[in-house]
Amino acid sequence: QQAPAPIPLLPLVKRIFDQVALEATDKQIAMTLEAPEADLRVRGTEDGLSNIFGNLMGNAVKYTPAGGKVTVHMALTGGQVLTSVSDTGIGIPEKDLPQLWQEFFRASNARASKIVGTGLGLSIVKRLVETFGGHIQVHSVEGQGTTFTVTLPQVEAPSA
Ligand code: ATP
Ligand code: MG
């Protein structure tokens, strides 16, 4: 198991984005990455951070019908690195939001659809984000789309 260390987030997010974009293209979903070119470092492990953003981008494509959009946005505010993954997909019913982070929980509209899943991804994502000293928020409107925002403390890059 790797020890958490300062990791430049943009190259890692780009790598996951490019992988998921292949699936998205097959499904006719347009993916956009908006990020500053700054060297934004956060404390974490390569595996853990890849798992976080792989799950969130994977879910965005999975729960968005063909013709939709997925946008990944990165920003630095007040010493925090914000990474949001937004989609124009099926959304999450408001009544299901409180249970969203529980293991094996799946929203009613996802269960009613033909989209399969175990309901484990987000529970792992939340645990990892918190292990790295950050937090995660969700904003969703059923039938319109979902945004997950991961906030991680910025780690200063070593000065040359
Ligand atoms: P898996 O364990 O394979 O990831 P899953 O995708 O069902 O299965 P989670 O990733 O934990 O499980 O997500 C839990 C539930 O949250 C999903 O079943 C779905 O109801 C809802 N969900 C997660 N991401 C989105 C999204 N982007 N849009 C709509 N619903 C979502
Ligand atoms: Mg999932």
mmCIF file of C-alpha atoms and ligand atoms in Angstrom:
data_model
loop_
_atom_site.group_PDB
_atom_site.id
_atom_site.type_symbol
_atom_site.label_atom_id
_atom_site.label_comp_id
_atom_site.label_asym_id
_atom_site.label_seq_id
_atom_site.Cartn_x
_atom_site.Cartn_y
_atom_site.Cartn_z
ATOM 1 C CA GLN A 1 0.000 0.000 0.000
ATOM 2 C CA GLN A 2 1.308 3.441 -0.990
ATOM 3 C CA ALA A 3 1.768 6.163 1.620
ATOM 4 C CA PRO A 4 -0.083 9.429 0.946
ATOM 5 C CA ALA A 5 2.251 11.968 -0.693
ATOM 6 C CA PRO A 6 1.857 15.262 -2.576
ATOM 7 C CA ILE A 7 0.517 14.450 -6.036
ATOM 8 C CA PRO A 8 -0.029 16.841 -8.968
ATOM 9 C CA LEU A 9 -3.755 16.436 -9.569
ATOM 10 C CA LEU A 10 -4.170 17.737 -13.129
ATOM 11 C CA PRO A 11 -2.119 15.016 -14.910
ATOM 12 C CA LEU A 12 -3.931 12.324 -12.904
ATOM 13 C CA VAL A 13 -7.374 13.793 -13.637
ATOM 14 C CA LYS A 14 -6.419 14.148 -17.329
ATOM 15 C CA ARG A 15 -5.382 10.492 -17.487
ATOM 16 C CA ILE A 16 -8.693 9.275 -16.019
ATOM 17 C CA PHE A 17 -10.603 11.756 -18.200
ATOM 18 C CA ASP A 18 -8.977 10.361 -21.368
ATOM 19 C CA GLN A 19 -9.827 6.775 -20.370
ATOM 20 C CA VAL A 20 -13.457 7.571 -19.558
ATOM 21 C CA ALA A 21 -13.783 9.757 -22.677
ATOM 22 C CA LEU A 22 -13.325 6.620 -24.795
ATOM 23 C CA GLU A 23 -16.452 5.048 -23.242
ATOM 24 C CA ALA A 24 -18.243 8.379 -23.508
ATOM 25 C CA THR A 25 -17.533 8.641 -27.238
ATOM 26 C CA ASP A 26 -18.982 5.155 -27.779
ATOM 27 C CA LYS A 27 -22.129 6.333 -25.996
ATOM 28 C CA GLN A 28 -22.246 9.699 -27.833
ATOM 29 C CA ILE A 29 -21.665 11.711 -24.690
ATOM 30 C CA ALA A 30 -19.531 14.842 -25.030
ATOM 31 C CA MET A 31 -16.869 15.250 -22.363
ATOM 32 C CA THR A 32 -15.159 18.536 -21.487
ATOM 33 C CA LEU A 33 -12.270 19.228 -19.110
ATOM 34 C CA GLU A 34 -11.864 22.766 -17.777
ATOM 35 C CA ALA A 35 -8.759 23.221 -15.639
ATOM 36 C CA PRO A 36 -6.118 25.845 -14.920
ATOM 37 C CA GLU A 37 -2.619 24.894 -16.081
ATOM 38 C CA ALA A 38 -1.365 25.522 -12.523
ATOM 39 C CA ASP A 39 0.492 22.754 -10.661
ATOM 40 C CA LEU A 40 -2.240 21.875 -8.164
ATOM 41 C CA ARG A 41 -0.962 19.308 -5.681
ATOM 42 C CA VAL A 42 -2.974 17.414 -3.102
ATOM 43 C CA ARG A 43 -1.980 14.807 -0.512
ATOM 44 C CA GLY A 44 -3.118 11.317 -1.481
ATOM 45 C CA THR A 45 -2.141 8.102 -3.210
ATOM 46 C CA GLU A 46 -2.146 7.569 -6.989
ATOM 47 C CA ASP A 47 -4.458 4.564 -6.571
ATOM 48 C CA GLY A 48 -6.816 6.333 -4.194
ATOM 49 C CA LEU A 49 -7.127 9.501 -6.276
ATOM 50 C CA SER A 50 -7.550 7.452 -9.472
ATOM 51 C CA ASN A 51 -10.296 5.465 -7.752
ATOM 52 C CA ILE A 52 -12.099 8.664 -6.663
ATOM 53 C CA PHE A 53 -12.110 10.321 -10.077
ATOM 54 C CA GLY A 54 -12.552 7.052 -11.989
ATOM 55 C CA ASN A 55 -15.718 6.292 -10.014
ATOM 56 C CA LEU A 56 -17.142 9.813 -10.342
ATOM 57 C CA MET A 57 -16.443 10.155 -14.077
ATOM 58 C CA GLY A 58 -17.518 6.540 -14.653
ATOM 59 C CA ASN A 59 -20.830 7.167 -12.867
ATOM 60 C CA ALA A 60 -21.379 10.398 -14.820
ATOM 61 C CA VAL A 61 -21.103 8.539 -18.140
ATOM 62 C CA LYS A 62 -23.042 5.530 -16.832
ATOM 63 C CA TYR A 63 -26.023 7.568 -15.589
ATOM 64 C CA THR A 64 -26.191 9.919 -18.591
ATOM 65 C CA PRO A 65 -28.168 8.919 -21.678
ATOM 66 C CA ALA A 66 -26.701 9.207 -25.174
ATOM 67 C CA GLY A 67 -26.518 12.785 -26.394
ATOM 68 C CA GLY A 68 -25.712 14.142 -22.941
ATOM 69 C CA LYS A 69 -22.718 16.008 -21.576
ATOM 70 C CA VAL A 70 -20.153 15.405 -18.855
ATOM 71 C CA THR A 71 -17.994 18.292 -17.639
ATOM 72 C CA VAL A 72 -14.993 18.061 -15.336
ATOM 73 C CA HIS A 73 -13.951 21.361 -13.792
ATOM 74 C CA MET A 74 -10.927 22.086 -11.601
ATOM 75 C CA ALA A 75 -10.257 25.249 -9.612
ATOM 76 C CA LEU A 76 -8.220 26.564 -6.711
ATOM 77 C CA THR A 77 -10.025 28.616 -4.085
ATOM 78 C CA GLY A 78 -8.855 29.541 -0.603
ATOM 79 C CA GLY A 79 -6.151 26.889 -0.479
ATOM 80 C CA GLN A 80 -8.573 24.145 -1.547
ATOM 81 C CA VAL A 81 -8.466 22.272 -4.844
ATOM 82 C CA LEU A 82 -12.012 21.792 -6.125
ATOM 83 C CA THR A 83 -12.756 19.164 -8.745
ATOM 84 C CA SER A 84 -16.336 18.838 -9.924
ATOM 85 C CA VAL A 85 -17.841 16.231 -12.203
ATOM 86 C CA SER A 86 -21.147 17.368 -13.723
ATOM 87 C CA ASP A 87 -23.496 15.490 -15.999
ATOM 88 C CA THR A 88 -26.817 16.002 -17.745
ATOM 89 C CA GLY A 89 -28.050 12.559 -16.780
ATOM 90 C CA ILE A 90 -30.911 10.945 -14.889
ATOM 91 C CA GLY A 91 -30.177 12.782 -11.630
ATOM 92 C CA ILE A 92 -30.893 11.521 -8.117
ATOM 93 C CA PRO A 93 -34.299 11.854 -6.403
ATOM 94 C CA GLU A 94 -34.091 14.239 -3.457
ATOM 95 C CA LYS A 95 -35.438 11.631 -1.049
ATOM 96 C CA ASP A 96 -32.520 9.309 -1.905
ATOM 97 C CA LEU A 97 -29.731 11.855 -1.316
ATOM 98 C CA PRO A 98 -29.321 11.244 2.467
ATOM 99 C CA GLN A 99 -28.520 7.542 1.885
ATOM 100 C CA LEU A 100 -26.338 8.055 -1.173
ATOM 101 C CA TRP A 101 -23.013 7.312 0.553
ATOM 102 C CA GLN A 102 -24.112 4.042 2.161
ATOM 103 C CA GLU A 103 -22.633 0.775 0.935
ATOM 104 C CA PHE A 104 -24.895 -1.022 -1.571
ATOM 105 C CA PHE A 105 -27.354 1.906 -1.760
ATOM 106 C CA ARG A 106 -28.743 2.618 -5.208
ATOM 107 C CA ALA A 107 -31.233 5.391 -5.955
ATOM 108 C CA SER A 108 -34.776 4.366 -6.868
ATOM 109 C CA ASN A 109 -34.522 5.709 -10.441
ATOM 110 C CA ALA A 110 -31.231 3.850 -11.025
ATOM 111 C CA ARG A 111 -32.755 0.597 -9.721
ATOM 112 C CA ALA A 112 -35.824 1.122 -11.906
ATOM 113 C CA SER A 113 -33.625 1.660 -14.973
ATOM 114 C CA LYS A 114 -31.731 -1.091 -16.755
ATOM 115 C CA ILE A 115 -28.425 0.340 -15.536
ATOM 116 C CA VAL A 116 -26.665 -2.222 -13.342
ATOM 117 C CA GLY A 117 -24.454 -1.488 -10.347
ATOM 118 C CA THR A 118 -23.548 -2.731 -6.878
ATOM 119 C CA GLY A 119 -23.833 0.586 -5.028
ATOM 120 C CA LEU A 120 -20.313 0.378 -3.673
ATOM 121 C CA GLY A 121 -18.436 3.020 -5.674
ATOM 122 C CA LEU A 122 -19.572 6.141 -3.821
ATOM 123 C CA SER A 123 -19.063 4.673 -0.340
ATOM 124 C CA ILE A 124 -15.438 3.982 -1.297
ATOM 125 C CA VAL A 125 -15.064 7.425 -2.893
ATOM 126 C CA LYS A 126 -16.310 9.194 0.256
ATOM 127 C CA ARG A 127 -14.029 7.177 2.528
ATOM 128 C CA LEU A 128 -10.984 7.910 0.320
ATOM 129 C CA VAL A 129 -11.726 11.640 0.025
ATOM 130 C CA GLU A 130 -12.008 11.900 3.812
ATOM 131 C CA THR A 131 -8.843 9.831 4.308
ATOM 132 C CA PHE A 132 -7.038 12.472 2.213
ATOM 133 C CA GLY A 133 -8.403 15.269 4.432
ATOM 134 C CA GLY A 134 -11.098 16.462 2.032
ATOM 135 C CA HIS A 135 -14.841 16.323 1.589
ATOM 136 C CA ILE A 136 -17.382 15.594 -1.118
ATOM 137 C CA GLN A 137 -20.717 17.210 -1.912
ATOM 138 C CA VAL A 138 -23.490 16.357 -4.314
ATOM 139 C CA HIS A 139 -26.035 18.551 -6.039
ATOM 140 C CA SER A 140 -28.626 16.822 -8.169
ATOM 141 C CA VAL A 141 -31.995 17.369 -9.787
ATOM 142 C CA GLU A 142 -33.865 14.254 -10.853
ATOM 143 C CA GLY A 143 -34.220 14.141 -14.621
ATOM 144 C CA GLN A 144 -31.765 17.008 -15.149
ATOM 145 C CA GLY A 145 -28.333 16.056 -13.901
ATOM 146 C CA THR A 146 -25.838 15.746 -11.099
ATOM 147 C CA THR A 147 -22.690 17.482 -9.888
ATOM 148 C CA PHE A 148 -20.258 15.903 -7.449
ATOM 149 C CA THR A 149 -17.624 18.269 -6.019
ATOM 150 C CA VAL A 150 -14.489 16.949 -4.339
ATOM 151 C CA THR A 151 -12.574 19.443 -2.172
ATOM 152 C CA LEU A 152 -9.004 18.578 -1.174
ATOM 153 C CA PRO A 153 -6.495 20.783 0.663
ATOM 154 C CA GLN A 154 -3.801 22.160 -1.643
ATOM 155 C CA VAL A 155 -0.234 21.128 -0.875
ATOM 156 C CA GLU A 156 2.365 23.703 -1.872
ATOM 157 C CA ALA A 157 4.706 22.559 -4.641
ATOM 158 C CA PRO A 158 8.327 22.463 -3.435
ATOM 159 C CA SER A 159 10.115 25.674 -4.446
ATOM 160 C CA ALA A 160 12.900 25.109 -6.972
HETATM 161 P P1 ATP B 1 -20.874 0.466 -8.649
HETATM 162 O O1 ATP B 1 -20.585 -0.141 -7.305
HETATM 163 O O2 ATP B 1 -20.649 -0.456 -9.785
HETATM 164 O O3 ATP B 1 -20.218 1.809 -8.799
HETATM 165 P P2 ATP B 1 -23.275 2.005 -8.641
HETATM 166 O O4 ATP B 1 -22.824 2.913 -9.743
HETATM 167 O O5 ATP B 1 -24.727 1.649 -8.603
HETATM 168 O O6 ATP B 1 -22.455 0.654 -8.658
HETATM 169 P P3 ATP B 1 -22.289 3.970 -6.755
HETATM 170 O O7 ATP B 1 -21.249 4.424 -7.701
HETATM 171 O O8 ATP B 1 -21.927 3.797 -5.314
HETATM 172 O O9 ATP B 1 -22.933 2.599 -7.203
HETATM 173 O O10 ATP B 1 -23.497 4.984 -6.812
HETATM 174 C C1 ATP B 1 -24.604 4.781 -5.918
HETATM 175 C C2 ATP B 1 -25.879 5.248 -6.572
HETATM 176 O O11 ATP B 1 -25.841 6.662 -6.686
HETATM 177 C C3 ATP B 1 -26.096 4.753 -7.981
HETATM 178 O O12 ATP B 1 -26.676 3.464 -7.990
HETATM 179 C C4 ATP B 1 -27.054 5.794 -8.516
HETATM 180 O O13 ATP B 1 -28.345 5.564 -8.023
HETATM 181 C C5 ATP B 1 -26.530 7.050 -7.867
HETATM 182 N N1 ATP B 1 -25.581 7.809 -8.716
HETATM 183 C C6 ATP B 1 -24.242 7.892 -8.572
HETATM 184 N N2 ATP B 1 -23.700 8.719 -9.487
HETATM 185 C C7 ATP B 1 -24.740 9.199 -10.211
HETATM 186 C C8 ATP B 1 -24.844 10.116 -11.293
HETATM 187 N N3 ATP B 1 -23.782 10.720 -11.823
HETATM 188 N N4 ATP B 1 -26.095 10.373 -11.787
HETATM 189 C C9 ATP B 1 -27.190 9.771 -11.257
HETATM 190 N N5 ATP B 1 -27.150 8.891 -10.232
HETATM 191 C C10 ATP B 1 -25.945 8.614 -9.722
HETATM 192 MG MG MG B 2 -20.729 3.590 -9.626
#
